[in-house]
Coordinates of C-alpha atoms and ligand atoms in Angstrom, one line a residue:
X1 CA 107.7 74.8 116.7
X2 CA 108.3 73.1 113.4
X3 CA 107.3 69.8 114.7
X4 CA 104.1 70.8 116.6
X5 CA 103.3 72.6 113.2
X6 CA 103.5 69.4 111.5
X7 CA 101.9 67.6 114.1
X8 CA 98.8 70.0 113.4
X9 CA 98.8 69.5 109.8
X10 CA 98.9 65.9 110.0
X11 CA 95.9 65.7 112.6
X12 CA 94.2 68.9 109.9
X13 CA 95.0 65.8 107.5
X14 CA 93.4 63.0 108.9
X15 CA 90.2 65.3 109.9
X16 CA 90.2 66.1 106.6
X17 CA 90.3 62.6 105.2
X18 CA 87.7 61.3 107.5
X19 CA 84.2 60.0 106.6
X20 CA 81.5 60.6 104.3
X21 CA 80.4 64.0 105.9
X22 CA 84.1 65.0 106.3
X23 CA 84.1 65.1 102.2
X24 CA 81.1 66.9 101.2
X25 CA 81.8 69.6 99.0
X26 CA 80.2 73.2 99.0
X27 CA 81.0 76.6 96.8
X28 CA 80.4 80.1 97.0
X29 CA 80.7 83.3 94.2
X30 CA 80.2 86.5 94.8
X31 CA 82.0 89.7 93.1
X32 CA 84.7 91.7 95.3
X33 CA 87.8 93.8 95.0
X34 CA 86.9 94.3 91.1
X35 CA 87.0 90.7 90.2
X36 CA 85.3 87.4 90.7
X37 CA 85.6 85.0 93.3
X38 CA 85.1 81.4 93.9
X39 CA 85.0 79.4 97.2
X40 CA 85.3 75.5 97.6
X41 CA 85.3 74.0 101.2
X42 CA 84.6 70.5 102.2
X43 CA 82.9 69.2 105.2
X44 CA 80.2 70.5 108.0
X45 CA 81.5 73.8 109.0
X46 CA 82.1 74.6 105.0
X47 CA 79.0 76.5 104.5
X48 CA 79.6 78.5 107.6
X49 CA 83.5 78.8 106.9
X50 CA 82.6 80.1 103.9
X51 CA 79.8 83.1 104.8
X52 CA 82.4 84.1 107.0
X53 CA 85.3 84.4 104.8
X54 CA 83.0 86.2 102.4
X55 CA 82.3 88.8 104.7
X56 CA 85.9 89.2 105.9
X57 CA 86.9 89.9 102.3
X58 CA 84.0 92.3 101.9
X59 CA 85.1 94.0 105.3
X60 CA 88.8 93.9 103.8
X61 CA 87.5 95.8 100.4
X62 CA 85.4 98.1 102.7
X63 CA 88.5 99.2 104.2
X64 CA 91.4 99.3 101.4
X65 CA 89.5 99.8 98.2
X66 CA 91.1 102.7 96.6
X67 CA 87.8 103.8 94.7
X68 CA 84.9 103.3 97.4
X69 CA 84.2 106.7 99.3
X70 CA 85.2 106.6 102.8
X71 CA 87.6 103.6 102.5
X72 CA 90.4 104.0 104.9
X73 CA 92.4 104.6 101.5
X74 CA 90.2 107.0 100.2
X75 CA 90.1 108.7 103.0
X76 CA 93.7 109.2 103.1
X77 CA 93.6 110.3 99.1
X78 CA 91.5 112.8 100.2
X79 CA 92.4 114.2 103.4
X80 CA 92.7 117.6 104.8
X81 CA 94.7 117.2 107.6
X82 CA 98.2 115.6 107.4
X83 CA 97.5 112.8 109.5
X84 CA 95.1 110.4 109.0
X85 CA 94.1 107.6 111.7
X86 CA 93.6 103.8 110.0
X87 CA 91.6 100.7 110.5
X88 CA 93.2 97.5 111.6
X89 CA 93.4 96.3 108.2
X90 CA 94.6 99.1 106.5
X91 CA 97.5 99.6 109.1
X92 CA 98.1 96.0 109.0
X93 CA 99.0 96.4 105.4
X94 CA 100.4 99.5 105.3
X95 CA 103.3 98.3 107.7
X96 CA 103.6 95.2 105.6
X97 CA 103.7 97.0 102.3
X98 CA 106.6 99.6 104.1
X99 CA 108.5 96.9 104.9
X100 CA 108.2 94.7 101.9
X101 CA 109.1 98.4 99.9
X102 CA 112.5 98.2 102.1
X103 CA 113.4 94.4 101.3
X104 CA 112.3 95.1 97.8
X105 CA 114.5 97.6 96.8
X106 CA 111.5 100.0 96.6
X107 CA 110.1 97.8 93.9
X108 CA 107.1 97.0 95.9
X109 CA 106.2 101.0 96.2
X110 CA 102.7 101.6 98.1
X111 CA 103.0 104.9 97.2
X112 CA 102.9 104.5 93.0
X113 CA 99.2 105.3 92.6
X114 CA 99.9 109.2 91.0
X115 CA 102.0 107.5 88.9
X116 CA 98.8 104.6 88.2
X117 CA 96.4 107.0 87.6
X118 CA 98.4 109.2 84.9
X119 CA 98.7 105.9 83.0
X120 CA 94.5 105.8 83.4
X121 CA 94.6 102.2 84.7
X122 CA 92.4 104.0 87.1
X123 CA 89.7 105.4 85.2
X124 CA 89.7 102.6 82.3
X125 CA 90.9 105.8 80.3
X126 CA 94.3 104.3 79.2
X127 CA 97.0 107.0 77.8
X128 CA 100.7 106.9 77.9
X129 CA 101.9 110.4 79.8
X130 CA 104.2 112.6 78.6
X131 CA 107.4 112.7 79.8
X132 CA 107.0 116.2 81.8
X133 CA 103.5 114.9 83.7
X134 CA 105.7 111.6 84.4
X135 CA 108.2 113.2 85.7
X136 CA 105.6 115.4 88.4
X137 CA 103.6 112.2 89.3
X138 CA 107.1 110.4 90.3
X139 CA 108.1 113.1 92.8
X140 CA 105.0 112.5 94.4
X141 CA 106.0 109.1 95.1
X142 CA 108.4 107.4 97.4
X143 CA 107.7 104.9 100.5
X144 CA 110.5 106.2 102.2
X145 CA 108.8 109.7 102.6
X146 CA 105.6 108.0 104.3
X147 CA 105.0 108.0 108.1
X148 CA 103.1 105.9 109.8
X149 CA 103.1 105.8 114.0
X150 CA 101.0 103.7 115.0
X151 CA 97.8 103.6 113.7
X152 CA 98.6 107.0 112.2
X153 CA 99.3 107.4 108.7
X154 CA 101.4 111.2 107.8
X155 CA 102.3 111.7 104.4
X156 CA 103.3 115.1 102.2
X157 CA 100.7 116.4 100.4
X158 CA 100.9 115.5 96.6
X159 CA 100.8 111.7 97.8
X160 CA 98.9 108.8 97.5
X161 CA 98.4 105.3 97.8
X162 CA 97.3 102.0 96.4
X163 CA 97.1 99.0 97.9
X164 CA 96.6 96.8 94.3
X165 CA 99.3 95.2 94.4
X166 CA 98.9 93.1 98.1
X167 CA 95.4 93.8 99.0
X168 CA 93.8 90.7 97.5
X169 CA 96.5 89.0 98.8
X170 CA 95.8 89.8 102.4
X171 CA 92.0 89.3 101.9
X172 CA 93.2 85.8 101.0
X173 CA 95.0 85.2 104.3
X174 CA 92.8 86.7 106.2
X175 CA 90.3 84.6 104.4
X176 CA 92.1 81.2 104.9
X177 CA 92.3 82.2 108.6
X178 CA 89.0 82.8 108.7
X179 CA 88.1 79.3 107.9
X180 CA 90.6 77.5 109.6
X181 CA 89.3 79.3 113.0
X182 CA 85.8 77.5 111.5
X183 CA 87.5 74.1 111.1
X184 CA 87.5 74.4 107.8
X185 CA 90.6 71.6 106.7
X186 CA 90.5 71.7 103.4
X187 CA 89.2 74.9 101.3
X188 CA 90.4 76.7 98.3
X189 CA 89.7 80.2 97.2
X190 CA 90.0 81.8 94.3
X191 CA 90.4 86.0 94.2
X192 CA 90.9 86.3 90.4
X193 CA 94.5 85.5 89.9
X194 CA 95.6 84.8 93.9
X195 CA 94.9 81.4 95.1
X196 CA 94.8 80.5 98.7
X197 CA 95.0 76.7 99.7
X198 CA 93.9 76.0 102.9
X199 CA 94.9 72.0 103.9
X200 CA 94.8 69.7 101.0
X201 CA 92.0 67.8 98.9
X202 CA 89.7 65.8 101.3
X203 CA 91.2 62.4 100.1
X204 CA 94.4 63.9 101.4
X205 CA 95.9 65.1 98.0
X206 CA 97.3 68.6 96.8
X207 CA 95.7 71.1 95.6
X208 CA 96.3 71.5 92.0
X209 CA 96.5 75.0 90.6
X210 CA 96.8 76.0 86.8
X211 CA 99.2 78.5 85.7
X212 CA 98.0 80.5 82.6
X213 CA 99.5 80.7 79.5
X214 CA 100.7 84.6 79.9
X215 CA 101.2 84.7 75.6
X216 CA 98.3 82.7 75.0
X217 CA 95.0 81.0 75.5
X218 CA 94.9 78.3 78.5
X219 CA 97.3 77.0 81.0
X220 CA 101.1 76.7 81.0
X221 CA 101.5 74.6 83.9
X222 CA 100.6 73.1 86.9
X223 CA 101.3 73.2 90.5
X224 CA 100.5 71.0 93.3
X225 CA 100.2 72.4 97.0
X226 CA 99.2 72.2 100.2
X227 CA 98.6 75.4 103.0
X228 CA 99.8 77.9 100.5
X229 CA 99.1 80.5 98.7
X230 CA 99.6 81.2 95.0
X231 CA 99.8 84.5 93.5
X232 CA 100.8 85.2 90.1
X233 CA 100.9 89.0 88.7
X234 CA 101.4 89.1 84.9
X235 CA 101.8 91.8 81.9
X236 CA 98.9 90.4 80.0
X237 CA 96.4 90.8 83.3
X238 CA 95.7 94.7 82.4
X239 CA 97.3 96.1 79.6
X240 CA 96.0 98.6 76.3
X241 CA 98.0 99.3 73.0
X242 CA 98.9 102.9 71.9
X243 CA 98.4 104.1 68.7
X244 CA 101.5 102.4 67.6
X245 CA 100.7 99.5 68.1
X246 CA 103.0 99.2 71.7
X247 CA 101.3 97.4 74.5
X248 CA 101.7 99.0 78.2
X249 CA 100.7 97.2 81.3
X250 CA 99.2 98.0 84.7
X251 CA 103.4 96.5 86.8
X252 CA 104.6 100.1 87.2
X253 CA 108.9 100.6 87.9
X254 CA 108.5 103.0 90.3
X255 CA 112.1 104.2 89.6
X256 CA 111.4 105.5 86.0
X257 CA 107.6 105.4 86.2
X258 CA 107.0 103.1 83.2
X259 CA 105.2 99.7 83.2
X260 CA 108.2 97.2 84.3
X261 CA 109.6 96.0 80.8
X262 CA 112.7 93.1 81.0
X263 CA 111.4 90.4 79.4
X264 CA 109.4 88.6 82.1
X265 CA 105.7 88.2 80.8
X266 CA 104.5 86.3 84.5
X267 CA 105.8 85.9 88.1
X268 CA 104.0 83.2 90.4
X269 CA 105.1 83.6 93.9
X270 CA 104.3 80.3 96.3
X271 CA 104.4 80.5 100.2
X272 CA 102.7 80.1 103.5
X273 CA 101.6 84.0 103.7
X274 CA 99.4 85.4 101.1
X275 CA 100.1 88.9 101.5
X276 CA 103.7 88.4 100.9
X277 CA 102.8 86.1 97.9
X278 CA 100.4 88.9 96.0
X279 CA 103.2 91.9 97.4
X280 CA 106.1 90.4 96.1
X281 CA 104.7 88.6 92.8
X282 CA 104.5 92.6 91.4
X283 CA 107.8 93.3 93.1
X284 CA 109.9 90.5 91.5
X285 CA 108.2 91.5 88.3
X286 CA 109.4 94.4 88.5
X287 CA 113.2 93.1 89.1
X288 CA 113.2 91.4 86.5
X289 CA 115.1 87.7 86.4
X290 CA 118.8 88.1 87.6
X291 CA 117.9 90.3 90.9
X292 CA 114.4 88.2 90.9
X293 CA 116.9 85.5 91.8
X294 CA 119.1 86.9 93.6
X295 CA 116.4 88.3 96.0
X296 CA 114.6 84.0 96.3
X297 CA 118.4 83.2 97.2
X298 CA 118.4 85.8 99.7
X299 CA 115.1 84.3 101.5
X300 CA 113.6 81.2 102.6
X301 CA 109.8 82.2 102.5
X302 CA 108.5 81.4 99.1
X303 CA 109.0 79.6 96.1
X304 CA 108.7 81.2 92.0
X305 CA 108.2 80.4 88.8
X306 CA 109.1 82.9 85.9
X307 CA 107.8 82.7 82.6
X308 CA 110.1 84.9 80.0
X309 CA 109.1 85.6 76.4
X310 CA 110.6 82.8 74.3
X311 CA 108.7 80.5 77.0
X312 CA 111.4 80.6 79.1
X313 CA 110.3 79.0 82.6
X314 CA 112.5 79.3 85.6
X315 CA 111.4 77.5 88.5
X316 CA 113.0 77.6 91.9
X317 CA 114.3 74.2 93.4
X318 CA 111.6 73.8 96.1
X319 CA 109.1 73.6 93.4
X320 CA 110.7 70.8 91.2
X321 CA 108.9 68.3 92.2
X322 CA 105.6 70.6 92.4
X323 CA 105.9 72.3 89.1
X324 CA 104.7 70.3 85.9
X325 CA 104.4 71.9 82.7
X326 CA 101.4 71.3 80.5
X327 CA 102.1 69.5 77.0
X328 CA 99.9 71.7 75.2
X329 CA 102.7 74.7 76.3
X330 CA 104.8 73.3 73.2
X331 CA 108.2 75.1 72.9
X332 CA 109.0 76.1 76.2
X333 CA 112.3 75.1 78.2
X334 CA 112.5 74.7 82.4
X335 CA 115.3 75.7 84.1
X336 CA 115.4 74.8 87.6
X337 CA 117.2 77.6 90.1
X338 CA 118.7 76.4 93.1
X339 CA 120.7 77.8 96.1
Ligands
ADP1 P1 96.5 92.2 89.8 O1 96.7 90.8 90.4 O2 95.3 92.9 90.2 O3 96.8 92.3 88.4 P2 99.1 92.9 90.9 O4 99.3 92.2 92.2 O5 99.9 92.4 89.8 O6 97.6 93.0 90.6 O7 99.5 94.4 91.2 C1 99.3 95.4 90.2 C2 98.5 96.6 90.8 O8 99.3 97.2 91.9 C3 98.4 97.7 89.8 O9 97.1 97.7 89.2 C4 98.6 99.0 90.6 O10 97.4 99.4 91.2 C5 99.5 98.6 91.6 N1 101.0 98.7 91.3 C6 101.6 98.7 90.1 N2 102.9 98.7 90.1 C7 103.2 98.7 91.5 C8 104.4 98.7 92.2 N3 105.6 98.7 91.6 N4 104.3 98.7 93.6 C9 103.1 98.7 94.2 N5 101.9 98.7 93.5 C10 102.0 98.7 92.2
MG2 MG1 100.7 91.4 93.5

């Protein structure tokens, strides 16, 4: 399998690398999922490719947006019967999210959106909840108490869910496969902070994708990839200070139903799958550094860099030669993780 896999890379390669047509470069923008959106795709099926993968990712946000009346989410925010029957794509990710919740510990927890909306990330009416109403929006979490047979989705009353913290990354997968099916070879999307790579440059290079700086203005690093998807989720994406001058983000714990607070300030998953990328990029957030380790030891499906206050970066061995860090990140130290 491996070796037919890299056959077909090599021959997406040389298509890729071939002839003036082969090279020519299209975009496309557009506004989805709540953020902004940028397209690049070489060659004669780009523009094609491209319309395509817009209106899968528009299909995508049709079905999982938690806000947009009659979404497959919504509609299960707001049932009146105990079971509700999904879409594809919304049971497609609900599965995945279940059983990323089990290999996360229950870090990745589809269920957290009570717990979202007290905080007001919702509503952009940001407020830190008392300890009491906290305490009630937990106990209506918990991805262990959620059914889902089939395409049908049971869950006790009280409960809700989210899918912000995977769905882009699935619209990105879906949207990579969506041009590869157009022989698309070499494309890049952008959904806000999740990247999808699809081949490499047209004259056969990497992709090169910045890191931002998460305590600053610009970029921290670089990193260099082909067929992959990179993901980072970060404390200074969505955030608001309190009265007191304390800053809360939008990465919720979902075992103490604060925003995840252990020093890490970004985590930047790498990997073949896109949806696993975005899912666990908030999960290993939420670990924090020593079980964020322990759990990329535990697996071979994705690569991650950390970056700790202090500017601490932590980069895991399959990205060494990848991972560069910008000069203008003065101060910071790289420690390389391995096996
Ligand atoms: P973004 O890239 O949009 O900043 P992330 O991938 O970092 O998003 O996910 C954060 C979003 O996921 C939050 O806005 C919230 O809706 C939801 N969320 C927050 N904490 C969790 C969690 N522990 N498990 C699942 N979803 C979460
Ligand atoms: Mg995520």
């Amino acid at each position: 399998m491996k070796r037919i896999l890299g056959l077909f890379l090599a021959v997406c390669l040389l298509l890729a690398g071939c002839g003036a047509e082969g090279s020519k470069k299209y975009t496309r923008n557009f506004f989805a999922m709540n953020t902004y959106m940028t397209m690049t795709a070489y060659g004669p099926h780009a523009e094609e490719g491209m319309k395509a993968a817009e209106e899968g990712i528009r299909a995508i946000e049709d079905a999982l947006s938690v806000t947009r009346e009659g979404s497959d989410v919504w509609r299960v925010n707001h049932r009146t019967d105990e079971a509700v029957t999904l879409g594809s794509d919304a049971e497609a990710v609900m599965r995945e999210a279940l059983a990323l919740a089990e290999q996360t510990g229950g870090a990745l927890d589809p269920t957290i959106y009570p717990v979202v909306e007290a905080w007001g990330f919702t509503k952009e009416q940001r407020r830190v909840p008392g300890s009491g109403e906290l305490r009630e929006v937990v106990s209506r979490t918990g991805w262990q108490r959620v059914h889902l047979e089939k395409n049908k989705l049971v869950l006790a009353p009280g409960m809700e869910i989210d899918f912000g913290a995977l769905g882009k990354g699935y619209a990105g997968r879906e949207a990579g496969r969506i041009l590869c099916r157009h022989n698309v070879r070499s494309a890049i999307i952008s959904l806000g902070g999740n990247v999808e790579a699809v081949g490499s440059r047209p004259d056969g290079t990497p992709w090169r994708v910045g890191l931002r700086a998460p305590d600053g203005e610009g970029y921290a690093g670089m990193i260099s990839v082909r067929d992959a998807a990179v993901v980072t989720s970060g404390s200074y994406e969505r955030y608001f200070v309190d009265v007191e001058g304390k800053r809360w983000h939008h990465i919720i714990d979902p075992a103490t139903g604060y925003p995840a607070e252990n020093g890490l300030l970004s985590v930047t998953v790498i990997g073949s799958d896109g949806l696993l990328c975005d899912a666990l990029s908030t999960a290993l957030f939420v670990m924090g550094r020593d079980r964020a380790s322990a759990f990329w030891r535990s697996r071979d499906d994705f690569e991650m860099i950390l970056i700790e206050e202090g500017r601490r970066i932590t980069v895991t061995e399959g990205l060494e030669k990848a991972f560069s860090v910008l000069p203008e990140y003065t101060g910071s130290t790289v420690e390389v993780l391995r096996k």
